[in-house]
Amino acid sequence: MSSQDADPPRKTLSLKTVKRSATPASDDDGPRKRTGARARQVAQQVRVKEQSSARRADDTPAPRRSDAASAGPPTRAPREGGRPLRNMQRDGQRETRRDTRPAGGTGAGPRPARVHDDAPVAASWDDLLEDEATQDARPAPRPAPRAHAAVRARDDSERYTVFAPCPQGMEEALTIELQALGFEDAQADRAGARFTADWTGVERANLYSRLATRVLVQVAHAPIQHEDDILELARATPWERWFGPEHTLRVDTSAIRSPMKSLQFCNLRAKDGICDRLRDREGERPSIDTVRPDARVHLFLTAETATLYLDTSGESLFKRGWRLDKGEAPLRENLAAGLLALAGWDPAAPLMDPFCGSGTILIEAAWIALGVPPGISRPFGFERLRDHDSRAWDRLRQEARANVLPQLEAPLVGIDRDPAAIAAAQRNAERAWLSAETIRFEVGDARTAQPPADSGWIVTNPPYGERLDMHAQETLWPEWAAQLKRHYAGWHLNVITSDLKFPQALRLKAHRRTPVHNGALDCRLFAFDLVEGSNRHKDGA
């Protein structure tokens, strides 16, 4: 047989057996990567342990290995927030709070899981303790670079400059509200109000303000000339006091007369500066989440300066948590509350909305009259920040609930021709924990509706523009005005509309017109004092 006929050499593949090491992985492999609420819990547990170890090392010499081995497991101190621990002292003494806050602004103990409208309730403290015991059995994570002791913890007596934005036209009303809440130095500013407060005051503003859109704490301010100045300003700001790599981050930028060519690039510079600061201080950068971030930062630019704000509200404050059903052109909740304030409505007086839609104005009025804080049923951004005192926050909310009145003194009535709108309003009121007797919603026509009392207020957002055809406008407003003159003498009428000629359509003269913005619409809040058979429009109001 020739060499060409011989079988070619076969290729073989051999598998080499690799013996697994019996020793655990080295510390160089790093801890398991976590994200979300559990990441914040683990990171804060690690910081508390590091601070406790550092304090013990400073106070006493390190124990010998034999002594440490015989000492037994460490005793856990009581934790802040959550349910009371089962082994509380029963001798009448109050539980002593252990200050476990590291100087870097880290909260004491693990943080509760983040709660959203569609998220389950956070795990109990028993579950968290069990998770922590499991975490203790894993290899110890690498300590974060830089000593956290170099950054001071948040001082409860520290005062902050705060800016609360609001709908345009509501600045003065918001200032009055903030002063009534105890912020005596509140001053109206462009599209908002400024005041100073300690951290508890910041939480109170979030809980109680009905007109503010957000509560922003100023953390840095400096003159700038270039985008790189924004980067350096963000790098120099001690963000680790409030959040770290275990949090997700979102940065927003707005400007007035800024010479910067691209706000998007300015936004990127601010984000890079924040992330670089945290990477240098703690070894990692936070992840970006533009939908539901743990921490929000706002950059505001003017012609010569840049200001960085920490958003303590999270989602906008007008999101109270009860309005899921919306009408054709709904008002935001804080705008509805602002209209009631501008109208001068007395919470002890009757209120009527003959074009109530999904009931926003009346539900806001009911909460005002009952003393229900607008933020009582929603989460806030500051609850996810470091050093959040959940126990003090719970006390603040319990105090607010204790001051809620059991019932109203005067009727609140909502009318709409659309049965679907009335059904939506009733569902919204139910979600706002209001009984059917609190607000009377009914299908009806404003042109024939009778007043529920001899005097009171009408505050309404009637259909206008594309929501109403020309024929309806020609008949609806004169007929409604005739009904008002016949049956509503002594009532105060307040109407928000973008139709600047609306008083002419009613043939009534407005004694006050207040510019307000309903979203992007430039509107007016017209105020009329109704007197039987008079107040006719003659001079083109």
Coordinates of C-alpha atoms in Angstrom, one line a residue:
M1 CA 0.0 0.0 0.0
S2 CA 1.4 3.3 -1.0
S3 CA 1.9 6.3 1.3
Q4 CA -1.0 8.1 -0.4
D5 CA -3.3 5.3 0.5
A6 CA -2.3 5.3 4.2
D7 CA -4.7 6.9 6.7
P8 CA -3.8 10.4 7.7
P9 CA -2.7 11.0 11.3
R10 CA -5.7 11.6 13.5
K11 CA -6.1 14.7 15.6
T12 CA -7.1 14.1 19.2
L13 CA -8.4 16.6 21.8
S14 CA -7.6 15.9 25.4
L15 CA -9.3 17.7 28.3
K16 CA -7.0 18.7 31.1
T17 CA -8.5 18.2 34.6
V18 CA -8.2 21.4 36.7
K19 CA -8.3 21.0 40.4
R20 CA -10.4 23.6 42.1
S21 CA -8.6 25.4 44.9
A22 CA -10.0 24.6 48.4
T23 CA -9.2 28.1 49.6
P24 CA -11.7 30.9 49.1
A25 CA -11.2 33.6 46.5
S26 CA -8.8 36.3 47.4
D27 CA -9.9 39.8 48.4
D28 CA -8.6 41.1 45.1
D29 CA -11.7 39.6 43.4
G30 CA -13.8 42.2 45.2
P31 CA -17.3 41.9 46.6
R32 CA -20.2 40.8 44.7
K33 CA -21.6 43.7 42.6
R34 CA -25.0 44.9 43.8
T35 CA -27.4 47.5 42.6
G36 CA -30.5 49.2 43.9
A37 CA -31.9 49.3 47.4
R38 CA -29.9 46.2 48.6
A39 CA -26.7 47.9 47.4
R40 CA -27.4 50.9 49.6
Q41 CA -28.1 48.7 52.6
V42 CA -24.9 46.7 52.2
A43 CA -22.8 49.9 51.5
Q44 CA -24.1 51.6 54.6
Q45 CA -23.5 48.5 56.7
V46 CA -19.9 48.4 55.6
R47 CA -19.4 52.1 56.4
V48 CA -20.9 51.7 59.9
K49 CA -18.6 48.8 60.6
E50 CA -15.6 50.7 59.3
Q51 CA -16.4 53.7 61.5
S52 CA -17.0 51.5 64.5
S53 CA -13.7 49.7 63.9
A54 CA -11.9 53.0 63.5
R55 CA -13.3 54.4 66.7
R56 CA -12.3 51.2 68.7
A57 CA -8.8 51.3 67.2
D58 CA -8.4 54.9 68.3
D59 CA -9.7 54.3 71.8
T60 CA -8.1 51.0 72.8
P61 CA -5.2 48.9 71.6
A62 CA -6.0 46.1 69.1
P63 CA -6.8 42.8 70.9
R64 CA -4.7 39.7 70.4
R65 CA -6.1 37.1 68.1
S66 CA -6.8 34.7 70.9
D67 CA -8.7 37.4 72.8
A68 CA -10.7 38.4 69.7
A69 CA -11.6 34.8 69.0
S70 CA -12.9 34.2 72.6
A71 CA -14.8 37.4 72.7
G72 CA -17.9 36.0 70.9
P73 CA -20.1 37.7 68.4
P74 CA -20.5 41.5 68.7
T75 CA -23.7 42.8 70.2
R76 CA -25.9 44.6 67.8
A77 CA -27.1 48.1 68.8
P78 CA -30.7 49.2 68.3
R79 CA -31.3 50.4 64.8
E80 CA -33.1 53.5 63.6
G81 CA -36.3 53.2 61.5
G82 CA -38.5 50.3 60.7
R83 CA -40.3 48.3 63.4
P84 CA -39.2 48.5 67.1
L85 CA -36.7 45.8 68.0
R86 CA -38.2 43.0 70.1
N87 CA -35.6 43.1 72.9
M88 CA -36.4 46.7 74.0
Q89 CA -35.8 47.6 77.7
R90 CA -39.0 47.2 79.8
D91 CA -37.9 49.3 82.8
G92 CA -39.5 52.5 81.6
Q93 CA -36.3 53.9 80.3
R94 CA -36.2 55.3 76.7
E95 CA -34.1 53.5 74.2
T96 CA -30.7 55.2 73.8
R97 CA -29.8 56.2 70.3
R98 CA -26.4 55.2 69.1
D99 CA -24.8 57.7 66.9
T100 CA -23.3 55.4 64.2
R101 CA -23.1 58.1 61.5
P102 CA -19.7 58.1 59.9
A103 CA -18.2 61.5 59.2
G104 CA -18.7 61.0 55.5
G105 CA -22.5 61.5 55.8
T106 CA -23.5 57.9 55.9
G107 CA -26.8 56.9 57.6
A108 CA -26.8 54.7 60.6
G109 CA -27.7 51.1 59.9
P110 CA -29.0 49.6 56.6
R111 CA -31.4 51.8 54.6
P112 CA -35.0 50.6 53.9
A113 CA -35.6 49.5 50.3
R114 CA -36.8 52.2 47.9
V115 CA -40.6 52.2 47.7
H116 CA -42.5 53.3 44.5
D117 CA -46.2 53.3 43.7
D118 CA -45.9 49.9 42.0
A119 CA -43.2 48.3 44.3
P120 CA -43.8 45.9 47.2
V121 CA -43.3 47.0 50.8
A122 CA -39.7 46.9 52.0
A123 CA -38.4 43.9 53.8
S124 CA -38.9 43.7 57.6
W125 CA -36.1 44.3 60.0
D126 CA -35.9 40.6 60.8
D127 CA -35.3 39.9 57.2
L128 CA -32.6 42.6 57.0
L129 CA -30.9 41.2 60.1
E130 CA -30.9 37.8 58.5
D131 CA -29.5 39.2 55.3
E132 CA -26.8 41.0 57.2
A133 CA -25.8 37.8 59.0
T134 CA -25.4 36.1 55.6
Q135 CA -23.4 39.1 54.4
D136 CA -21.1 38.7 57.4
A137 CA -20.2 35.2 56.3
R138 CA -18.9 36.4 52.9
P139 CA -15.4 37.7 52.4
A140 CA -15.1 41.2 53.7
P141 CA -15.4 43.8 50.9
R142 CA -12.6 46.1 50.0
P143 CA -12.6 49.3 52.0
A144 CA -13.4 52.4 49.9
P145 CA -10.4 54.6 49.1
R146 CA -10.0 57.8 51.1
A147 CA -11.0 58.1 54.7
H148 CA -14.7 59.0 55.1
A149 CA -13.8 60.7 58.4
A150 CA -12.4 63.6 56.2
V151 CA -16.0 64.6 55.3
R152 CA -18.2 65.9 58.1
A153 CA -21.6 64.3 58.8
R154 CA -24.7 66.4 58.3
D155 CA -25.3 68.6 61.3
D156 CA -29.0 68.8 62.3
S157 CA -28.5 72.5 63.1
E158 CA -26.9 73.4 59.7
R159 CA -28.8 75.9 57.7
Y160 CA -29.3 75.5 54.0
T161 CA -30.4 77.9 51.2
V162 CA -33.4 76.4 49.6
F163 CA -35.2 77.2 46.3
A164 CA -38.8 76.0 45.8
P165 CA -40.0 76.3 42.2
C166 CA -43.7 76.7 41.4
P167 CA -46.0 77.4 38.5
Q168 CA -45.5 80.9 37.1
G169 CA -47.9 83.3 38.7
M170 CA -47.9 81.5 42.1
E171 CA -44.7 83.0 43.5
E172 CA -46.3 85.4 46.0
A173 CA -48.8 82.8 47.1
L174 CA -46.0 80.3 47.6
T175 CA -44.0 82.8 49.6
I176 CA -47.0 83.4 51.9
E177 CA -47.5 79.7 52.3
L178 CA -43.8 79.1 53.3
Q179 CA -44.0 82.0 55.8
A180 CA -47.1 80.4 57.3
L181 CA -45.1 77.1 57.6
G182 CA -42.5 78.9 59.7
F183 CA -39.9 79.9 57.1
E184 CA -40.0 83.6 57.9
D185 CA -37.3 84.6 55.6
A186 CA -39.0 83.2 52.5
Q187 CA -38.9 85.6 49.5
A188 CA -40.5 85.4 46.1
D189 CA -38.1 84.8 43.2
R190 CA -38.5 84.0 39.5
A191 CA -40.8 81.0 39.2
G192 CA -40.4 80.1 42.9
A193 CA -39.4 81.3 46.3
R194 CA -36.2 81.1 48.4
F195 CA -35.8 80.5 52.1
T196 CA -33.4 79.0 54.6
A197 CA -34.0 75.9 56.7
D198 CA -32.3 73.1 58.6
W199 CA -32.7 69.6 57.3
T200 CA -35.9 69.0 59.3
G201 CA -37.3 72.1 57.7
V202 CA -36.4 70.8 54.3
E203 CA -38.4 67.6 55.1
R204 CA -41.3 69.7 56.5
A205 CA -41.4 71.9 53.3
N206 CA -41.7 68.7 51.2
L207 CA -44.5 67.3 53.4
Y208 CA -46.6 70.5 53.8
S209 CA -46.1 72.7 50.7
R210 CA -49.1 72.6 48.4
L211 CA -47.8 75.0 45.8
A212 CA -44.1 74.1 45.4
T213 CA -43.1 71.8 42.5
R214 CA -39.9 70.7 44.2
V215 CA -37.7 71.5 47.2
L216 CA -34.1 72.1 46.0
V217 CA -31.2 72.5 48.4
Q218 CA -28.4 74.7 47.1
V219 CA -25.0 72.8 47.5
A220 CA -22.7 74.9 45.3
H221 CA -22.6 78.3 43.6
A222 CA -19.8 80.0 41.7
P223 CA -19.1 82.2 38.7
I224 CA -18.3 80.4 35.5
Q225 CA -17.0 81.3 32.0
H226 CA -16.5 77.9 30.4
E227 CA -18.1 74.4 30.5
D228 CA -14.9 73.1 32.3
D229 CA -15.7 75.5 35.2
I230 CA -18.9 73.4 35.7
L231 CA -16.8 70.2 35.9
E232 CA -14.6 71.7 38.5
L233 CA -17.5 73.1 40.5
A234 CA -19.1 69.6 40.6
R235 CA -15.8 68.0 41.5
A236 CA -15.4 70.3 44.5
T237 CA -18.8 69.7 45.9
P238 CA -19.0 67.0 48.7
W239 CA -21.6 64.8 47.1
E240 CA -20.6 61.9 49.4
R241 CA -22.4 63.6 52.2
W242 CA -25.7 62.7 50.5
F243 CA -25.2 59.8 48.1
G244 CA -22.5 57.5 46.7
P245 CA -21.8 54.8 44.2
E246 CA -24.6 52.6 45.6
H247 CA -27.1 55.2 44.4
T248 CA -28.4 55.9 40.9
L249 CA -28.1 59.4 39.6
R250 CA -29.9 61.9 37.3
V251 CA -28.7 65.4 36.4
D252 CA -30.9 68.1 34.9
T253 CA -29.9 71.5 33.5
S254 CA -31.8 74.7 33.0
A255 CA -30.6 78.2 32.1
I256 CA -31.6 81.8 31.7
R257 CA -29.5 84.0 29.4
S258 CA -26.6 81.6 29.6
P259 CA -23.8 82.0 27.0
M260 CA -23.1 78.3 27.0
K261 CA -23.6 76.9 23.5
S262 CA -25.0 73.5 24.6
L263 CA -26.9 72.8 27.7
Q264 CA -26.6 69.1 27.0
F265 CA -22.8 69.4 27.2
C266 CA -23.1 71.4 30.4
N267 CA -25.3 68.7 31.8
L268 CA -22.6 66.1 30.9
R269 CA -19.9 68.2 32.5
A270 CA -21.8 68.4 35.8
K271 CA -22.5 64.6 35.7
D272 CA -18.8 63.8 35.0
G273 CA -17.7 66.1 37.9
I274 CA -20.1 64.3 40.3
C275 CA -19.0 60.9 39.2
D276 CA -15.3 61.7 39.2
R277 CA -15.6 63.0 42.8
L278 CA -17.3 59.8 44.0
R279 CA -14.9 57.6 42.1
D280 CA -11.9 59.4 43.7
R281 CA -13.4 59.3 47.2
E282 CA -15.1 55.9 47.2
G283 CA -13.6 53.9 44.4
E284 CA -16.7 53.7 42.1
R285 CA -18.9 55.9 40.0
P286 CA -22.7 55.9 40.4
S287 CA -24.9 54.5 37.7
I288 CA -27.2 56.8 35.7
D289 CA -30.9 56.3 35.9
T290 CA -33.1 58.9 34.1
V291 CA -36.4 57.3 35.1
R292 CA -36.3 56.6 38.8
P293 CA -33.0 57.7 40.2
D294 CA -32.1 57.6 43.9
A295 CA -30.5 61.0 43.7
R296 CA -31.3 64.0 41.5
V297 CA -29.1 67.0 40.9
H298 CA -30.2 70.2 39.2
L299 CA -27.7 72.6 37.5
F300 CA -29.0 76.1 36.9
L301 CA -27.0 78.5 34.7
T302 CA -27.3 82.3 34.4
A303 CA -25.2 84.7 32.3
E304 CA -22.3 84.5 34.7
T305 CA -22.9 81.9 37.4
A306 CA -23.7 78.2 37.9
T307 CA -25.7 76.8 40.9
L308 CA -25.9 73.1 41.8
Y309 CA -29.0 71.9 43.7
L310 CA -29.7 68.7 45.5
D311 CA -33.3 67.6 44.7
T312 CA -34.9 66.4 48.0
S313 CA -38.3 65.8 46.5
G314 CA -37.8 63.0 44.0
E315 CA -40.8 63.1 41.8
S316 CA -42.5 66.4 41.4
L317 CA -44.5 67.5 44.5
F318 CA -47.7 67.9 42.5
K319 CA -47.8 64.1 42.3
R320 CA -49.8 63.5 45.5
G321 CA -50.4 59.8 44.8
W322 CA -54.2 59.9 44.4
R323 CA -54.8 61.1 40.8
L324 CA -54.7 58.2 38.3
D325 CA -57.9 59.1 36.4
K326 CA -57.5 62.3 34.4
G327 CA -59.9 64.4 32.5
E328 CA -59.6 66.0 29.1
A329 CA -57.4 68.9 30.3
P330 CA -56.5 68.4 33.9
L331 CA -54.8 70.9 36.1
R332 CA -51.8 69.9 38.1
E333 CA -52.5 69.5 41.8
N334 CA -50.2 72.4 42.9
L335 CA -51.8 74.7 40.3
A336 CA -55.2 73.8 41.6
A337 CA -54.1 74.6 45.2
G338 CA -52.6 77.8 44.0
L339 CA -55.9 78.9 42.3
L340 CA -57.7 78.4 45.6
A341 CA -55.1 80.5 47.3
L342 CA -55.3 83.3 44.7
A343 CA -59.1 83.2 44.8
G344 CA -59.0 83.8 48.6
W345 CA -61.2 80.8 49.3
D346 CA -62.0 80.3 53.0
P347 CA -61.7 76.6 53.8
A348 CA -64.7 77.0 56.1
A349 CA -66.9 78.3 53.3
P350 CA -68.8 76.4 50.6
L351 CA -67.0 75.7 47.3
M352 CA -68.4 74.7 43.9
D353 CA -66.8 73.7 40.6
P354 CA -69.4 73.5 37.8
F355 CA -66.9 72.1 35.3
C356 CA -65.1 69.8 37.7
G357 CA -63.7 67.2 35.3
S358 CA -61.7 64.7 37.3
G359 CA -62.1 66.7 40.5
T360 CA -58.6 68.1 41.0
I361 CA -59.7 71.5 42.4
L362 CA -62.3 70.0 44.8
I363 CA -60.0 67.2 46.1
E364 CA -57.2 69.7 46.8
A365 CA -59.8 71.9 48.6
A366 CA -60.9 69.0 50.7
W367 CA -57.4 68.3 51.8
I368 CA -56.8 71.9 52.6
A369 CA -60.0 72.1 54.7
L370 CA -59.3 68.9 56.5
G371 CA -55.6 69.8 57.1
V372 CA -54.2 66.8 55.2
P373 CA -50.6 67.4 54.2
P374 CA -50.2 67.1 50.4
G375 CA -47.2 64.8 50.8
I376 CA -48.6 62.4 53.4
S377 CA -49.0 59.4 51.1
R378 CA -46.0 59.6 48.8
P379 CA -42.3 58.9 49.0
F380 CA -39.6 61.6 48.8
G381 CA -36.1 61.7 47.4
F382 CA -34.5 62.5 50.7
E383 CA -35.7 59.2 52.1
R384 CA -33.2 57.5 49.8
L385 CA -30.2 59.7 50.7
R386 CA -27.5 58.9 53.1
D387 CA -27.9 59.8 56.8
H388 CA -31.7 59.8 56.5
D389 CA -33.2 59.6 60.0
S390 CA -36.3 57.5 59.3
R391 CA -37.4 57.5 62.9
A392 CA -37.5 61.3 63.1
W393 CA -39.3 61.4 59.7
D394 CA -41.9 58.9 61.0
R395 CA -42.5 61.2 64.0
L396 CA -43.0 64.2 61.7
R397 CA -45.6 62.3 59.6
Q398 CA -47.4 61.0 62.7
E399 CA -47.7 64.5 64.0
A400 CA -49.2 65.6 60.7
R401 CA -51.7 62.8 60.7
A402 CA -52.8 63.7 64.2
N403 CA -53.8 67.1 63.1
V404 CA -56.2 66.0 60.3
L405 CA -59.8 67.0 61.0
P406 CA -62.5 64.3 60.9
Q407 CA -65.0 66.2 58.7
L408 CA -65.6 69.4 56.7
E409 CA -67.5 72.4 57.9
A410 CA -69.0 73.4 54.6
P411 CA -70.2 71.6 51.4
L412 CA -67.9 70.9 48.4
V413 CA -69.8 70.3 45.2
G414 CA -68.6 69.2 41.7
I415 CA -70.7 69.1 38.6
D416 CA -69.9 68.0 35.1
R417 CA -72.0 67.0 32.1
D418 CA -69.8 64.0 31.3
P419 CA -70.7 60.9 33.4
A420 CA -67.2 59.5 32.7
A421 CA -65.6 62.6 34.2
I422 CA -67.7 62.3 37.3
A423 CA -66.8 58.6 37.7
A424 CA -63.1 59.5 37.4
A425 CA -63.5 62.2 40.0
Q426 CA -65.2 59.8 42.4
R427 CA -62.4 57.3 41.9
N428 CA -59.7 60.0 42.6
A429 CA -61.5 61.1 45.7
E430 CA -61.6 57.5 47.0
R431 CA -57.9 57.1 46.4
A432 CA -57.4 60.4 48.4
W433 CA -59.2 58.7 51.3
L434 CA -62.2 61.0 51.0
S435 CA -65.7 59.6 51.7
A436 CA -68.6 60.1 49.3
E437 CA -70.1 62.6 51.8
T438 CA -66.9 64.8 51.7
I439 CA -67.4 66.0 48.1
R440 CA -70.7 65.7 46.3
F441 CA -69.9 64.9 42.7
E442 CA -72.9 64.7 40.3
V443 CA -73.7 64.8 36.6
G444 CA -75.3 68.1 35.7
D445 CA -75.3 71.3 33.7
A446 CA -73.7 74.5 35.0
R447 CA -76.5 76.5 33.3
T448 CA -79.1 74.9 35.5
A449 CA -77.2 74.0 38.7
Q450 CA -78.4 75.5 41.9
P451 CA -76.1 76.9 44.6
P452 CA -75.5 74.6 47.6
A453 CA -75.5 77.6 50.0
D454 CA -76.4 81.3 50.1
S455 CA -72.8 82.4 49.6
G456 CA -69.5 80.8 48.8
W457 CA -66.8 80.4 46.1
I458 CA -66.8 79.1 42.6
V459 CA -63.3 78.1 41.4
T460 CA -63.3 76.4 38.0
N461 CA -61.3 75.5 34.9
P462 CA -64.0 75.6 32.2
P463 CA -63.5 74.2 28.7
Y464 CA -62.1 76.7 26.2
G465 CA -60.3 76.8 22.9
E466 CA -60.3 73.6 21.0
R467 CA -62.3 71.9 23.8
L468 CA -65.3 73.9 22.9
D469 CA -66.7 74.6 19.4
M470 CA -67.8 78.1 18.3
H471 CA -71.5 77.4 18.6
A472 CA -71.2 76.1 22.1
Q473 CA -69.2 79.2 23.1
E474 CA -71.9 81.5 21.7
T475 CA -74.6 79.8 23.8
L476 CA -72.9 78.3 26.9
W477 CA -71.4 81.4 28.4
P478 CA -74.4 83.8 28.1
E479 CA -76.7 81.1 29.5
W480 CA -74.3 80.3 32.4
A481 CA -73.9 84.0 33.2
A482 CA -77.6 84.5 33.3
Q483 CA -77.9 81.6 35.8
L484 CA -75.1 83.1 37.9
K485 CA -76.8 86.5 38.1
R486 CA -80.2 85.0 39.0
H487 CA -79.1 82.5 41.7
Y488 CA -75.5 83.2 42.8
A489 CA -75.7 86.7 44.2
G490 CA -73.1 86.9 47.0
W491 CA -70.8 84.3 45.5
H492 CA -67.2 84.9 44.4
L493 CA -66.5 83.5 40.9
N494 CA -62.9 82.7 39.9
V495 CA -62.2 81.3 36.4
I496 CA -58.9 80.2 34.9
T497 CA -58.8 80.4 31.1
S498 CA -56.4 81.2 28.2
D499 CA -59.2 83.2 26.5
L500 CA -58.4 86.8 27.5
K501 CA -61.8 88.0 26.3
F502 CA -63.7 85.6 28.6
P503 CA -65.2 88.4 30.7
Q504 CA -66.8 89.8 27.6
A505 CA -68.4 86.4 26.9
L506 CA -69.9 86.4 30.4
R507 CA -70.9 90.1 30.1
L508 CA -69.3 90.5 33.5
K509 CA -66.5 92.8 34.7
A510 CA -63.6 91.2 36.4
H511 CA -62.3 93.1 39.5
R512 CA -59.0 91.2 39.4
R513 CA -57.0 89.3 36.7
T514 CA -53.9 87.3 37.7
P515 CA -51.5 86.0 35.1
V516 CA -50.8 82.3 35.6
H517 CA -49.4 79.5 33.5
N518 CA -51.2 76.2 33.0
G519 CA -48.3 74.2 31.7
A520 CA -47.3 76.0 28.5
L521 CA -50.5 78.0 28.3
D522 CA -50.5 81.7 29.2
C523 CA -53.7 82.1 31.2
R524 CA -55.5 84.5 33.5
L525 CA -57.4 83.9 36.7
F526 CA -60.4 86.2 36.4
A527 CA -62.1 87.1 39.7
F528 CA -65.7 88.3 39.8
D529 CA -68.0 89.3 42.7
L530 CA -71.5 88.3 41.7
V531 CA -74.3 90.7 42.5
E532 CA -77.9 90.0 41.3
G533 CA -78.8 91.8 38.1
S534 CA -75.6 93.9 38.0
N535 CA -71.9 93.8 37.2
R536 CA -72.8 93.9 33.5
H537 CA -69.9 94.4 31.1
K538 CA -70.0 97.8 29.6
D539 CA -66.5 99.2 29.0
G540 CA -64.6 96.3 27.5
A541 CA -63.0 94.9 30.6

